[in-house]
Amino acid sequence: MKKYFIIPSVIIIFILSWVRCTDFPIDEDGLLITTRGECYVSNFELLGVDFQTVRTGAAVIDTTAQTINVNVFYGTDLKNLWPQFSLVTDAKLDPKITDFVDFSDLANPKQWTVISGNRKVKKTYTVFVTVQQKP
Amino acid sequence: MLRKYYSLTLILFLAVFIIACQEEEYSLPTAESGLHNDCIKRTLGPNVVGLNIEFAYAMALLPSEGKIVSAQVEASVAGASGTYLENKSYYTNSSGQDVGIAIGDASVTTGTKTVVTFTKDTCAATLRYYYIIPEEARGKSVSFTFSAKASNGQTVSYEMGPYNIAKMDMKLDLLAKDGTACYISIADMAVYDAAGAAANAAKIDLVYLYRSITGITFSHALVSPANTEYLPDIILPSGVNNSTKSIKAWNLRDQQLARLQYGVFIDDVDFQQIDFANAPNYAINMKAEAGLWVETADGKYRAYVFVNKVDNTKKEMTLSIKRLQMK
């Protein structure tokens, strides 16, 4: 009778220990490091302080030149914009976006680096903002 | 050994089944003897001076024990004019409508006390109390003592509160018109025309305008007089030059300002916590149901301007304001 209990228990404990000890590497942010080497921005959004889009059209993302060109409405408050990046699976962004960003210095466009899922490829994207002009 | 476990398990299951299947017969609850009461607060959100706080006060005793002779509410701060206790007891009919039945004379308010004297033979009633928040209560807290008296001499009472009364002010449905009544004063919570703006130049915080400009989205705008870039073709009255910090908001439809179905309320603390450090001094392309946080140039007032309605043809905007004096 006892063996019906002991044998399965030992097997389960062994399996759990094995799973627990398998190496799933994580990075400094606690994110899983995967095998994916893709590294690009797939979509870009820019929100105003009211969390409504300020884009006049879709942002133009050039993954070769690593640039994002976005045209914003006339009168947009460039000092308080919240960029949102959509990245390829498992990639992450550096620096992290935790607050509104000041885009008002148009001569010095903001840059963000995309880091691939395997954390081995890094690509820096430059975001160029153009304000719609009054005719 | 194994049979013993089986037997024990079987007994356990049987016991569970017996308990689970026991039928409890329903019986009508018996009303307790004596006069009883209960109260709920019906209004939600911040208590703003000038608005009311509504309560529903219920009282009852067994018909064989007597009838209710009076109901009273005592507030810790006397209510403003218009405070009253309903002399009708309400029930909700099958259509969901509240139907009132008069149970006594209209309430009489003397100082902090509001009393209804029953004239109908009534042993159960729910009366509503509308407390109009007076100026004296601003920034304080108010408590209420509801009480009822029965013909057999019994009395009951129920304490409600304390409730904090907000420090902020509120003004509803101001109409701003492009080119005429377009000068908005947060200090006065009013909209002025050019002559009024010239007379109150230091108090003008925003200018309303509507522009339909080909190639850009300008539409309805609330702009500081200091920012002439966004005031095309506008000649400001002499002395009107304040720079008012503004932060646009969307989906912030305060129920007291919007009077819509959204359960969102702006309270004193929201004005105290908002950061105007990097705020611009203009807001263009304002839509209906949008809002604008503003801080006056002297930092004396912070306000939330809610856009109730816009009309492109008439070039006008209906707006409601909540305002807190900061210093």
CSV table of C-alpha atoms in Angstrom, one decimal:
chain,number,residue,atom,x,y,z
A,1,MET,CA,0.0,0.0,0.0
A,2,LYS,CA,2.8,2.3,1.1
A,3,LYS,CA,4.7,2.0,-2.2
A,4,TYR,CA,1.7,3.4,-4.1
A,5,PHE,CA,2.2,6.6,-2.2
A,6,ILE,CA,5.9,6.8,-1.9
A,7,ILE,CA,6.9,6.1,-5.5
A,8,PRO,CA,4.7,8.7,-7.2
A,9,SER,CA,5.7,11.3,-4.6
A,10,VAL,CA,9.4,10.8,-5.2
A,11,ILE,CA,8.8,11.0,-9.0
A,12,ILE,CA,6.8,14.3,-8.6
A,13,ILE,CA,9.4,15.8,-6.3
A,14,PHE,CA,12.2,14.9,-8.8
A,15,ILE,CA,10.3,16.4,-11.7
A,16,LEU,CA,9.6,19.6,-9.7
A,17,SER,CA,13.3,19.9,-8.7
A,18,TRP,CA,14.4,19.4,-12.2
A,19,VAL,CA,12.1,22.0,-13.6
A,20,ARG,CA,13.0,24.5,-10.9
A,21,CYS,CA,16.8,24.0,-11.6
A,22,THR,CA,16.5,24.4,-15.4
A,23,ASP,CA,18.2,27.6,-16.4
A,24,PHE,CA,15.8,30.3,-17.7
A,25,PRO,CA,18.0,33.4,-17.9
A,26,ILE,CA,16.6,36.8,-17.0
A,27,ASP,CA,18.1,40.2,-17.5
A,28,GLU,CA,18.5,43.0,-15.0
A,29,ASP,CA,14.9,44.0,-15.4
A,30,GLY,CA,13.7,40.5,-14.6
A,31,LEU,CA,12.7,39.9,-18.2
A,32,LEU,CA,13.2,36.6,-19.9
A,33,ILE,CA,16.2,36.5,-22.2
A,34,THR,CA,15.2,34.5,-25.3
A,35,THR,CA,16.8,33.3,-28.5
A,36,ARG,CA,15.2,36.0,-30.7
A,37,GLY,CA,17.7,38.3,-32.4
A,38,GLU,CA,15.1,40.5,-34.2
A,39,CYS,CA,15.4,44.2,-33.2
A,40,TYR,CA,13.1,46.8,-34.5
A,41,VAL,CA,10.2,49.2,-33.8
A,42,SER,CA,6.9,48.0,-35.4
A,43,ASN,CA,4.7,50.9,-34.4
A,44,PHE,CA,4.9,54.3,-32.8
A,45,GLU,CA,2.4,56.5,-31.1
A,46,LEU,CA,2.6,59.9,-29.5
A,47,LEU,CA,0.1,61.1,-26.9
A,48,GLY,CA,-0.6,64.5,-25.5
A,49,VAL,CA,-1.2,65.3,-21.8
A,50,ASP,CA,-4.9,64.3,-22.3
A,51,PHE,CA,-3.6,60.9,-23.6
A,52,GLN,CA,-5.1,61.5,-27.0
A,53,THR,CA,-2.9,61.1,-30.1
A,54,VAL,CA,-1.2,64.2,-31.4
A,55,ARG,CA,-0.2,62.6,-34.7
A,56,THR,CA,-1.7,64.0,-37.9
A,57,GLY,CA,-1.0,60.6,-39.6
A,58,ALA,CA,0.8,57.3,-39.1
A,59,ALA,CA,4.4,57.7,-38.0
A,60,VAL,CA,7.0,56.7,-40.7
A,61,ILE,CA,9.3,54.1,-39.3
A,62,ASP,CA,12.5,53.4,-41.2
A,63,THR,CA,14.0,50.2,-39.7
A,64,THR,CA,17.1,50.5,-41.9
A,65,ALA,CA,17.9,54.1,-41.1
A,66,GLN,CA,16.6,53.6,-37.6
A,67,THR,CA,14.5,56.7,-37.7
A,68,ILE,CA,10.9,57.5,-36.8
A,69,ASN,CA,9.3,60.6,-38.4
A,70,VAL,CA,6.1,61.8,-36.9
A,71,ASN,CA,4.0,64.9,-37.8
A,72,VAL,CA,2.0,66.4,-35.0
A,73,PHE,CA,-1.0,68.8,-34.9
A,74,TYR,CA,-0.5,72.5,-35.0
A,75,GLY,CA,-0.4,73.8,-31.4
A,76,THR,CA,0.8,70.5,-29.9
A,77,ASP,CA,2.6,71.1,-26.5
A,78,LEU,CA,5.9,69.5,-27.4
A,79,LYS,CA,7.1,69.7,-23.8
A,80,ASN,CA,4.6,67.1,-22.6
A,81,LEU,CA,4.4,64.2,-25.0
A,82,TRP,CA,4.2,60.5,-24.1
A,83,PRO,CA,5.8,58.2,-26.8
A,84,GLN,CA,4.7,54.7,-27.1
A,85,PHE,CA,6.8,52.1,-29.0
A,86,SER,CA,5.6,48.8,-30.2
A,87,LEU,CA,8.6,46.4,-30.5
A,88,VAL,CA,9.3,43.1,-32.0
A,89,THR,CA,8.6,40.1,-29.7
A,90,ASP,CA,10.8,39.9,-26.7
A,91,ALA,CA,12.7,43.1,-27.4
A,92,LYS,CA,12.9,45.9,-24.9
A,93,LEU,CA,13.5,49.7,-24.9
A,94,ASP,CA,16.1,51.7,-23.3
A,95,PRO,CA,15.7,54.2,-21.6
A,96,LYS,CA,12.3,53.2,-20.2
A,97,ILE,CA,9.5,55.7,-20.7
A,98,THR,CA,8.0,56.4,-17.3
A,99,ASP,CA,6.7,60.0,-17.7
A,100,PHE,CA,6.0,62.7,-20.3
A,101,VAL,CA,9.0,63.5,-22.5
A,102,ASP,CA,10.1,66.9,-23.7
A,103,PHE,CA,10.4,67.0,-27.5
A,104,SER,CA,10.6,70.8,-27.7
A,105,ASP,CA,14.3,70.8,-28.7
A,106,LEU,CA,13.7,69.9,-32.3
A,107,ALA,CA,17.4,70.4,-33.2
A,108,ASN,CA,18.3,67.6,-30.8
A,109,PRO,CA,15.8,64.8,-31.5
A,110,LYS,CA,15.2,62.1,-28.8
A,111,GLN,CA,16.7,58.7,-29.2
A,112,TRP,CA,15.7,55.3,-27.8
A,113,THR,CA,17.6,52.0,-28.1
A,114,VAL,CA,15.8,48.8,-29.0
A,115,ILE,CA,17.4,45.7,-27.5
A,116,SER,CA,16.6,42.3,-29.0
A,117,GLY,CA,15.2,39.3,-27.1
A,118,ASN,CA,18.6,37.6,-26.8
A,119,ARG,CA,20.0,41.0,-25.6
A,120,LYS,CA,22.8,40.8,-28.1
A,121,VAL,CA,21.5,43.3,-30.8
A,122,LYS,CA,21.0,46.9,-30.0
A,123,LYS,CA,19.6,49.5,-32.4
A,124,THR,CA,19.2,53.2,-31.6
A,125,TYR,CA,16.2,54.9,-33.2
A,126,THR,CA,15.9,58.6,-33.5
A,127,VAL,CA,12.5,60.2,-33.3
A,128,PHE,CA,12.0,63.3,-35.5
A,129,VAL,CA,8.9,65.4,-34.6
A,130,THR,CA,7.5,67.9,-37.1
A,131,VAL,CA,4.8,70.3,-36.1
A,132,GLN,CA,2.0,71.0,-38.6
A,133,GLN,CA,2.4,74.6,-39.8
A,134,LYS,CA,-0.3,77.2,-40.2
A,135,PRO,CA,-0.8,77.9,-44.0
B,1,MET,CA,-7.1,-1.5,6.7
B,2,LEU,CA,-8.4,-0.3,3.3
B,3,ARG,CA,-12.0,-1.3,4.2
B,4,LYS,CA,-11.8,0.8,7.3
B,5,TYR,CA,-10.9,3.9,5.2
B,6,TYR,CA,-13.7,3.1,2.7
B,7,SER,CA,-16.2,2.9,5.6
B,8,LEU,CA,-15.0,6.2,7.1
B,9,THR,CA,-15.3,8.0,3.7
B,10,LEU,CA,-18.8,6.6,3.2
B,11,ILE,CA,-19.9,7.9,6.6
B,12,LEU,CA,-18.4,11.3,5.9
B,13,PHE,CA,-20.2,11.5,2.5
B,14,LEU,CA,-23.5,10.4,4.1
B,15,ALA,CA,-23.2,13.1,6.8
B,16,VAL,CA,-22.6,15.7,4.1
B,17,PHE,CA,-25.6,14.6,2.1
B,18,ILE,CA,-27.8,14.6,5.2
B,19,ILE,CA,-26.8,18.2,6.1
B,20,ALA,CA,-27.0,19.4,2.5
B,21,CYS,CA,-30.5,18.1,1.9
B,22,GLN,CA,-32.0,19.3,5.1
B,23,GLU,CA,-35.0,21.5,4.1
B,24,GLU,CA,-35.4,24.8,5.9
B,25,GLU,CA,-38.9,26.0,5.8
B,26,TYR,CA,-39.4,29.7,5.1
B,27,SER,CA,-41.4,31.7,7.6
B,28,LEU,CA,-42.3,35.4,7.6
B,29,PRO,CA,-39.9,37.3,9.8
B,30,THR,CA,-41.6,38.7,12.9
B,31,ALA,CA,-41.3,42.5,13.3
B,32,GLU,CA,-39.5,43.5,16.5
B,33,SER,CA,-41.4,45.4,19.0
B,34,GLY,CA,-40.6,49.1,19.5
B,35,LEU,CA,-39.8,52.2,17.3
B,36,HIS,CA,-36.9,51.6,14.9
B,37,ASN,CA,-35.1,53.7,12.4
B,38,ASP,CA,-32.5,53.6,9.7
B,39,CYS,CA,-30.8,56.1,7.4
B,40,ILE,CA,-28.8,56.2,4.2
B,41,LYS,CA,-27.1,59.0,2.3
B,42,ARG,CA,-28.3,59.2,-1.2
B,43,THR,CA,-25.9,61.8,-2.8
B,44,LEU,CA,-22.4,60.8,-3.9
B,45,GLY,CA,-19.3,62.9,-4.6
B,46,PRO,CA,-17.8,65.9,-2.9
B,47,ASN,CA,-20.1,68.1,-0.8
B,48,VAL,CA,-19.9,71.5,-2.5
B,49,VAL,CA,-21.3,74.7,-1.0
B,50,GLY,CA,-24.7,75.4,-2.7
B,51,LEU,CA,-25.4,71.8,-3.6
B,52,ASN,CA,-27.5,69.5,-1.4
B,53,ILE,CA,-26.8,66.4,0.6
B,54,GLU,CA,-29.7,64.1,0.4
B,55,PHE,CA,-30.7,61.4,2.9
B,56,ALA,CA,-33.5,58.9,3.2
B,57,TYR,CA,-34.6,58.4,6.8
B,58,ALA,CA,-36.8,55.4,7.6
B,59,MET,CA,-38.8,54.9,10.8
B,60,ALA,CA,-41.4,52.3,11.9
B,61,LEU,CA,-43.1,50.7,14.8
B,62,LEU,CA,-45.8,47.9,15.0
B,63,PRO,CA,-49.3,49.3,14.3
B,64,SER,CA,-50.6,47.9,17.5
B,65,GLU,CA,-48.0,49.9,19.5
B,66,GLY,CA,-48.9,53.4,18.2
B,67,LYS,CA,-48.1,55.8,15.4
B,68,ILE,CA,-45.3,58.1,14.5
B,69,VAL,CA,-46.0,61.7,15.6
B,70,SER,CA,-42.9,63.5,14.4
B,71,ALA,CA,-39.5,63.3,12.6
B,72,GLN,CA,-36.6,65.6,13.1
B,73,VAL,CA,-33.2,66.3,11.7
B,74,GLU,CA,-30.6,68.3,13.5
B,75,ALA,CA,-27.5,69.4,11.6
B,76,SER,CA,-24.3,70.6,13.3
B,77,VAL,CA,-24.3,73.6,11.0
B,78,ALA,CA,-27.6,75.1,10.0
B,79,GLY,CA,-28.5,74.4,6.3
B,80,ALA,CA,-28.9,77.2,3.8
B,81,SER,CA,-32.2,78.4,2.6
B,82,GLY,CA,-34.1,75.6,0.9
B,83,THR,CA,-33.1,72.9,3.4
B,84,TYR,CA,-36.1,70.7,4.1
B,85,LEU,CA,-37.4,67.3,5.3
B,86,GLU,CA,-39.9,65.8,3.0
B,87,ASN,CA,-43.5,65.5,4.3
B,88,LYS,CA,-44.0,62.6,1.9
B,89,SER,CA,-43.1,59.0,2.4
B,90,TYR,CA,-41.9,57.4,-0.8
B,91,TYR,CA,-42.3,53.9,-2.2
B,92,THR,CA,-41.1,52.5,-5.5
B,93,ASN,CA,-43.9,51.2,-7.7
B,94,SER,CA,-43.7,48.3,-10.2
B,95,SER,CA,-42.5,50.7,-12.9
B,96,GLY,CA,-39.6,51.8,-10.8
B,97,GLN,CA,-41.1,55.2,-10.2
B,98,ASP,CA,-40.9,56.8,-6.7
B,99,VAL,CA,-44.4,57.6,-5.5
B,100,GLY,CA,-44.8,60.0,-2.6
B,101,ILE,CA,-47.7,60.0,-0.1
B,102,ALA,CA,-48.1,62.9,2.3
B,103,ILE,CA,-47.9,61.9,5.9
B,104,GLY,CA,-47.8,65.3,7.6
B,105,ASP,CA,-47.3,69.1,7.3
B,106,ALA,CA,-44.5,70.6,5.4
B,107,SER,CA,-41.3,70.7,7.4
B,108,VAL,CA,-40.4,73.6,9.6
B,109,THR,CA,-36.8,74.6,10.0
B,110,THR,CA,-35.7,76.6,13.1
B,111,GLY,CA,-31.9,77.1,13.3
B,112,THR,CA,-30.3,73.8,13.0
B,113,LYS,CA,-33.4,71.7,13.4
B,114,THR,CA,-35.9,70.7,10.7
B,115,VAL,CA,-39.1,69.0,11.9
B,116,VAL,CA,-42.0,67.3,10.2
B,117,THR,CA,-45.2,66.8,12.3
B,118,PHE,CA,-47.2,63.8,11.2
B,119,THR,CA,-50.9,64.3,10.6
B,120,LYS,CA,-51.7,60.9,9.1
B,121,ASP,CA,-52.1,57.7,11.1
B,122,THR,CA,-48.7,56.3,10.1
B,123,CYS,CA,-46.6,53.6,11.6
B,124,ALA,CA,-43.9,53.4,9.0
B,125,ALA,CA,-42.4,56.1,6.8
B,126,THR,CA,-39.3,57.0,4.8
B,127,LEU,CA,-38.7,60.7,4.6
B,128,ARG,CA,-36.0,62.4,2.5
B,129,TYR,CA,-33.9,65.2,3.8
B,130,TYR,CA,-32.3,67.8,1.6
B,131,TYR,CA,-29.6,69.7,3.3
B,132,ILE,CA,-28.4,72.7,1.3
B,133,ILE,CA,-24.8,73.2,2.1
B,134,PRO,CA,-24.3,76.7,3.5
B,135,GLU,CA,-21.3,79.0,3.0
B,136,GLU,CA,-20.5,78.7,6.8
B,137,ALA,CA,-19.8,75.0,6.3
B,138,ARG,CA,-17.1,75.5,3.7
B,139,GLY,CA,-14.0,73.5,4.6
B,140,LYS,CA,-15.6,72.1,7.8
B,141,SER,CA,-17.4,68.9,8.5
B,142,VAL,CA,-21.1,68.5,9.2
B,143,SER,CA,-23.0,65.8,11.1
B,144,PHE,CA,-26.7,65.0,11.4
B,145,THR,CA,-28.9,63.5,14.0
B,146,PHE,CA,-32.1,62.1,12.7
B,147,SER,CA,-34.8,61.3,15.2
B,148,ALA,CA,-38.4,60.1,15.4
B,149,LYS,CA,-41.1,60.2,18.1
B,150,ALA,CA,-44.0,57.8,18.5
B,151,SER,CA,-47.4,58.3,20.1
B,152,ASN,CA,-46.5,55.8,22.8
B,153,GLY,CA,-43.6,58.1,23.9
B,154,GLN,CA,-40.8,56.1,22.4
B,155,THR,CA,-38.0,58.0,20.6
B,156,VAL,CA,-35.2,56.8,18.4
B,157,SER,CA,-32.3,58.6,16.8
B,158,TYR,CA,-29.6,57.9,14.1
B,159,GLU,CA,-26.3,59.7,13.7
B,160,MET,CA,-25.0,60.4,10.2
B,161,GLY,CA,-21.6,61.9,9.3
B,162,PRO,CA,-19.4,63.7,9.9
B,163,TYR,CA,-19.2,64.7,6.2
B,164,ASN,CA,-16.4,67.0,4.9
B,165,ILE,CA,-17.6,70.0,3.0
B,166,ALA,CA,-15.3,70.9,0.1
B,167,LYS,CA,-13.5,74.2,-0.1
B,168,MET,CA,-14.0,74.5,-3.8
B,169,ASP,CA,-16.6,76.5,-5.7
B,170,MET,CA,-18.6,75.5,-8.7
B,171,LYS,CA,-20.3,77.4,-11.5
B,172,LEU,CA,-22.3,75.7,-14.2
B,173,ASP,CA,-23.2,76.4,-17.8
B,174,LEU,CA,-21.3,79.6,-18.6
B,175,LEU,CA,-21.7,80.5,-22.2
B,176,ALA,CA,-18.7,81.8,-24.1
B,177,LYS,CA,-19.1,83.2,-27.6
B,178,ASP,CA,-16.3,83.9,-30.0
B,179,GLY,CA,-15.8,87.6,-30.6
B,180,THR,CA,-18.3,88.8,-27.9
B,181,ALA,CA,-18.5,87.2,-24.5
B,182,CYS,CA,-15.2,85.4,-24.8
B,183,TYR,CA,-13.1,86.6,-21.8
B,184,ILE,CA,-13.2,84.1,-18.9
B,185,SER,CA,-12.3,85.0,-15.4
B,186,ILE,CA,-11.5,82.2,-13.0
B,187,ALA,CA,-11.4,84.6,-10.0
B,188,ASP,CA,-15.0,85.7,-10.8
B,189,MET,CA,-16.1,82.4,-12.4
B,190,ALA,CA,-17.7,84.5,-15.1
B,191,VAL,CA,-17.5,85.3,-18.8
B,192,TYR,CA,-17.1,88.9,-19.9
B,193,ASP,CA,-17.4,90.8,-23.1
B,194,ALA,CA,-14.7,93.2,-24.1
B,195,ALA,CA,-16.0,96.1,-22.0
B,196,GLY,CA,-16.3,93.8,-18.9
B,197,ALA,CA,-12.8,92.4,-19.6
B,198,ALA,CA,-11.4,95.9,-19.8
B,199,ALA,CA,-13.0,96.7,-16.4
B,200,ASN,CA,-11.7,93.4,-14.9
B,201,ALA,CA,-8.4,93.1,-16.9
B,202,ALA,CA,-6.3,91.6,-14.1
B,203,LYS,CA,-8.9,88.8,-13.6
B,204,ILE,CA,-9.1,87.6,-17.2
B,205,ASP,CA,-7.4,84.3,-17.4
B,206,LEU,CA,-8.6,82.7,-20.7
B,207,VAL,CA,-9.9,83.8,-24.0
B,208,TYR,CA,-12.4,81.6,-25.9
B,209,LEU,CA,-12.2,81.6,-29.7
B,210,TYR,CA,-13.3,79.4,-32.5
B,211,ARG,CA,-11.4,79.2,-35.8
B,212,SER,CA,-11.8,77.0,-38.8
B,213,ILE,CA,-8.4,77.2,-40.5
B,214,THR,CA,-7.8,75.1,-43.6
B,215,GLY,CA,-4.8,72.8,-43.2
B,216,ILE,CA,-4.7,72.8,-39.4
B,217,THR,CA,-7.0,71.7,-36.6
B,218,PHE,CA,-7.7,74.8,-34.4
B,219,SER,CA,-11.4,74.6,-33.7
B,220,HIS,CA,-12.5,75.7,-30.2
B,221,ALA,CA,-9.7,77.1,-28.0
B,222,LEU,CA,-9.1,78.5,-24.6
B,223,VAL,CA,-6.0,80.6,-24.7
B,224,SER,CA,-4.2,82.8,-22.2
B,225,PRO,CA,-4.3,86.4,-23.1
B,226,ALA,CA,-0.5,86.4,-22.9
B,227,ASN,CA,-0.1,83.9,-25.8
B,228,THR,CA,-1.0,85.9,-28.8
B,229,GLU,CA,0.3,83.2,-31.2
B,230,TYR,CA,-2.9,81.3,-30.6
B,231,LEU,CA,-5.2,84.3,-30.6
B,232,PRO,CA,-5.4,85.1,-34.3
B,233,ASP,CA,-7.2,88.3,-35.3
B,234,ILE,CA,-8.0,89.1,-31.7
B,235,ILE,CA,-7.4,92.6,-30.2
B,236,LEU,CA,-7.3,92.2,-26.5
B,237,PRO,CA,-8.8,94.9,-24.3
B,238,SER,CA,-6.2,97.1,-22.6
B,239,GLY,CA,-4.5,95.4,-19.6
B,240,VAL,CA,-5.7,91.9,-20.4
B,241,ASN,CA,-2.4,90.0,-20.5
B,242,ASN,CA,-2.4,87.1,-17.9
B,243,SER,CA,-0.5,83.9,-18.6
B,244,THR,CA,-2.6,81.0,-17.3
B,245,LYS,CA,-1.2,77.6,-17.1
B,246,SER,CA,-3.4,75.0,-18.8
B,247,ILE,CA,-3.4,71.2,-19.0
B,248,LYS,CA,-5.8,69.5,-21.3
B,249,ALA,CA,-7.8,66.5,-20.0
B,250,TRP,CA,-10.0,63.9,-21.7
B,251,ASN,CA,-12.3,61.3,-20.2
B,252,LEU,CA,-12.5,63.4,-17.0
B,253,ARG,CA,-16.3,64.0,-17.0
B,254,ASP,CA,-16.9,65.2,-13.4
B,255,GLN,CA,-20.4,64.2,-12.6
B,256,GLN,CA,-21.3,67.5,-10.9
B,257,LEU,CA,-20.0,69.5,-13.9
B,258,ALA,CA,-21.1,67.2,-16.7
B,259,ARG,CA,-24.3,65.9,-15.2
B,260,LEU,CA,-23.7,62.7,-17.2
B,261,GLN,CA,-23.7,59.1,-16.2
B,262,TYR,CA,-20.1,58.9,-15.2
B,263,GLY,CA,-19.2,58.3,-11.6
B,264,VAL,CA,-16.2,60.6,-11.6
B,265,PHE,CA,-15.7,63.5,-9.2
B,266,ILE,CA,-13.1,66.1,-8.8
B,267,ASP,CA,-12.4,67.0,-5.2
B,268,ASP,CA,-10.2,69.6,-3.4
B,269,VAL,CA,-7.3,67.1,-3.3
B,270,ASP,CA,-7.1,66.9,-7.1
B,271,PHE,CA,-6.4,70.6,-7.3
B,272,GLN,CA,-3.8,70.4,-4.7
B,273,GLN,CA,-1.9,67.5,-6.3
B,274,ILE,CA,-1.8,68.5,-10.0
B,275,ASP,CA,1.5,69.7,-11.2
B,276,PHE,CA,1.5,72.7,-13.5
B,277,ALA,CA,5.4,73.0,-13.7
B,278,ASN,CA,5.7,72.4,-17.4
B,279,ALA,CA,2.2,73.3,-18.4
B,280,PRO,CA,1.6,75.5,-21.5
B,281,ASN,CA,-0.7,78.6,-21.5
B,282,TYR,CA,-3.0,77.6,-24.2
B,283,ALA,CA,-5.3,74.8,-25.3
B,284,ILE,CA,-6.6,74.5,-28.9
B,285,ASN,CA,-8.8,71.9,-30.5
B,286,MET,CA,-11.1,71.5,-27.5
B,287,LYS,CA,-14.0,69.2,-27.9
B,288,ALA,CA,-17.2,68.7,-26.0
B,289,GLU,CA,-16.7,66.6,-22.8
B,290,ALA,CA,-13.1,67.6,-22.7
B,291,GLY,CA,-11.6,69.5,-19.8
B,292,LEU,CA,-8.9,71.9,-18.9
B,293,TRP,CA,-7.0,72.2,-15.7
B,294,VAL,CA,-5.9,75.8,-15.1
B,295,GLU,CA,-3.8,77.8,-12.7
B,296,THR,CA,-4.2,81.5,-12.7
B,297,ALA,CA,-1.1,83.6,-13.3
B,298,ASP,CA,-0.9,84.7,-9.6
B,299,GLY,CA,-1.3,81.1,-8.5
B,300,LYS,CA,-4.3,82.1,-6.4
B,301,TYR,CA,-6.7,79.8,-8.0
B,302,ARG,CA,-6.7,76.4,-9.6
B,303,ALA,CA,-9.7,75.3,-11.6
B,304,TYR,CA,-11.1,72.6,-13.8
B,305,VAL,CA,-13.0,73.9,-16.8
B,306,PHE,CA,-15.3,71.3,-18.3
B,307,VAL,CA,-16.6,71.7,-21.8
B,308,ASN,CA,-20.3,70.8,-21.7
B,309,LYS,CA,-21.1,71.7,-25.3
B,310,VAL,CA,-19.6,73.3,-28.4
B,311,ASP,CA,-21.3,74.7,-31.4
B,312,ASN,CA,-19.3,75.2,-34.5
B,313,THR,CA,-22.0,77.2,-36.3
B,314,LYS,CA,-22.7,79.6,-33.5
B,315,LYS,CA,-19.0,79.6,-32.5
B,316,GLU,CA,-19.8,79.1,-28.8
B,317,MET,CA,-18.9,76.9,-25.9
B,318,THR,CA,-20.8,76.0,-22.8
B,319,LEU,CA,-18.5,75.4,-19.9
B,320,SER,CA,-18.7,74.6,-16.2
B,321,ILE,CA,-16.0,75.3,-13.7
B,322,LYS,CA,-14.9,73.9,-10.4
B,323,ARG,CA,-12.4,76.1,-8.6
B,324,LEU,CA,-10.2,76.0,-5.5
B,325,GLN,CA,-8.5,79.0,-3.9
B,326,MET,CA,-4.9,77.9,-3.3
B,327,LYS,CA,-3.7,81.0,-1.4
